[in-house]
Amino acid sequence: MMVFMVVSLAGFRGDISRKPPLEIFADMDRQPKLRPLEPNDFFKNGMSSQALVAGT
């Protein structure tokens, strides 16, 4: 059994795959974000970059 596991793991090492890698915990790798100079309909002024709030 141990020989089978070693041979199977060694045989796939360095193989190129067309499938994307498996992500168990993607965390914040892929999330929606705002580009600073692009327009955005979410805010009233239509800008992605917002001024800092005074006193914070």
CSV table of C-alpha atoms in Angstrom, one decimal:
chain,number,residue,atom,x,y,z
A,1,MET,CA,0.0,0.0,0.0
A,2,MET,CA,2.8,2.4,0.9
A,3,VAL,CA,4.6,1.7,-2.3
A,4,PHE,CA,1.5,2.5,-4.3
A,5,MET,CA,1.1,5.8,-2.6
A,6,VAL,CA,4.7,6.8,-3.1
A,7,VAL,CA,4.6,5.8,-6.8
A,8,SER,CA,1.3,7.6,-7.4
A,9,LEU,CA,2.5,10.8,-5.8
A,10,ALA,CA,5.9,10.8,-7.5
A,11,GLY,CA,4.3,10.1,-10.9
A,12,PHE,CA,2.1,13.2,-10.8
A,13,ARG,CA,4.8,15.5,-9.5
A,14,GLY,CA,5.5,18.3,-12.0
A,15,ASP,CA,2.6,17.4,-14.3
A,16,ILE,CA,0.9,20.3,-16.2
A,17,SER,CA,-2.8,20.5,-15.8
A,18,ARG,CA,-5.4,22.5,-17.7
A,19,LYS,CA,-7.7,22.7,-14.7
A,20,PRO,CA,-7.4,25.7,-12.3
A,21,PRO,CA,-5.9,24.9,-8.9
A,22,LEU,CA,-8.2,23.8,-6.1
A,23,GLU,CA,-8.8,26.6,-3.6
A,24,ILE,CA,-10.1,25.4,-0.3
A,25,PHE,CA,-10.0,28.8,1.4
A,26,ALA,CA,-10.0,31.5,-1.3
A,27,ASP,CA,-10.0,34.2,1.4
A,28,MET,CA,-9.8,37.5,-0.3
A,29,ASP,CA,-8.0,36.4,-3.5
A,30,ARG,CA,-11.0,37.0,-5.7
A,31,GLN,CA,-13.3,39.8,-4.6
A,32,PRO,CA,-15.0,42.7,-6.2
A,33,LYS,CA,-13.0,45.9,-5.9
A,34,LEU,CA,-13.1,49.5,-7.0
A,35,ARG,CA,-10.4,51.0,-9.3
A,36,PRO,CA,-9.5,54.5,-8.0
A,37,LEU,CA,-10.0,56.4,-11.3
A,38,GLU,CA,-13.0,54.6,-12.7
A,39,PRO,CA,-16.6,55.9,-12.4
A,40,ASN,CA,-18.9,54.1,-10.0
A,41,ASP,CA,-22.7,54.3,-9.7
A,42,PHE,CA,-22.7,53.2,-6.1
A,43,PHE,CA,-21.7,56.6,-4.6
A,44,LYS,CA,-23.8,59.8,-5.1
A,45,ASN,CA,-20.9,61.7,-6.8
A,46,GLY,CA,-20.2,58.8,-9.2
A,47,MET,CA,-16.5,58.5,-8.2
A,48,SER,CA,-14.8,55.4,-6.9
A,49,SER,CA,-12.3,57.4,-4.9
A,50,GLN,CA,-13.9,59.0,-1.9
A,51,ALA,CA,-12.6,61.8,0.4
A,52,LEU,CA,-11.7,60.8,3.9
A,53,VAL,CA,-14.3,61.4,6.6
A,54,ALA,CA,-13.2,64.3,8.8
A,55,GLY,CA,-12.4,63.3,12.4
A,56,THR,CA,-11.6,59.7,11.7
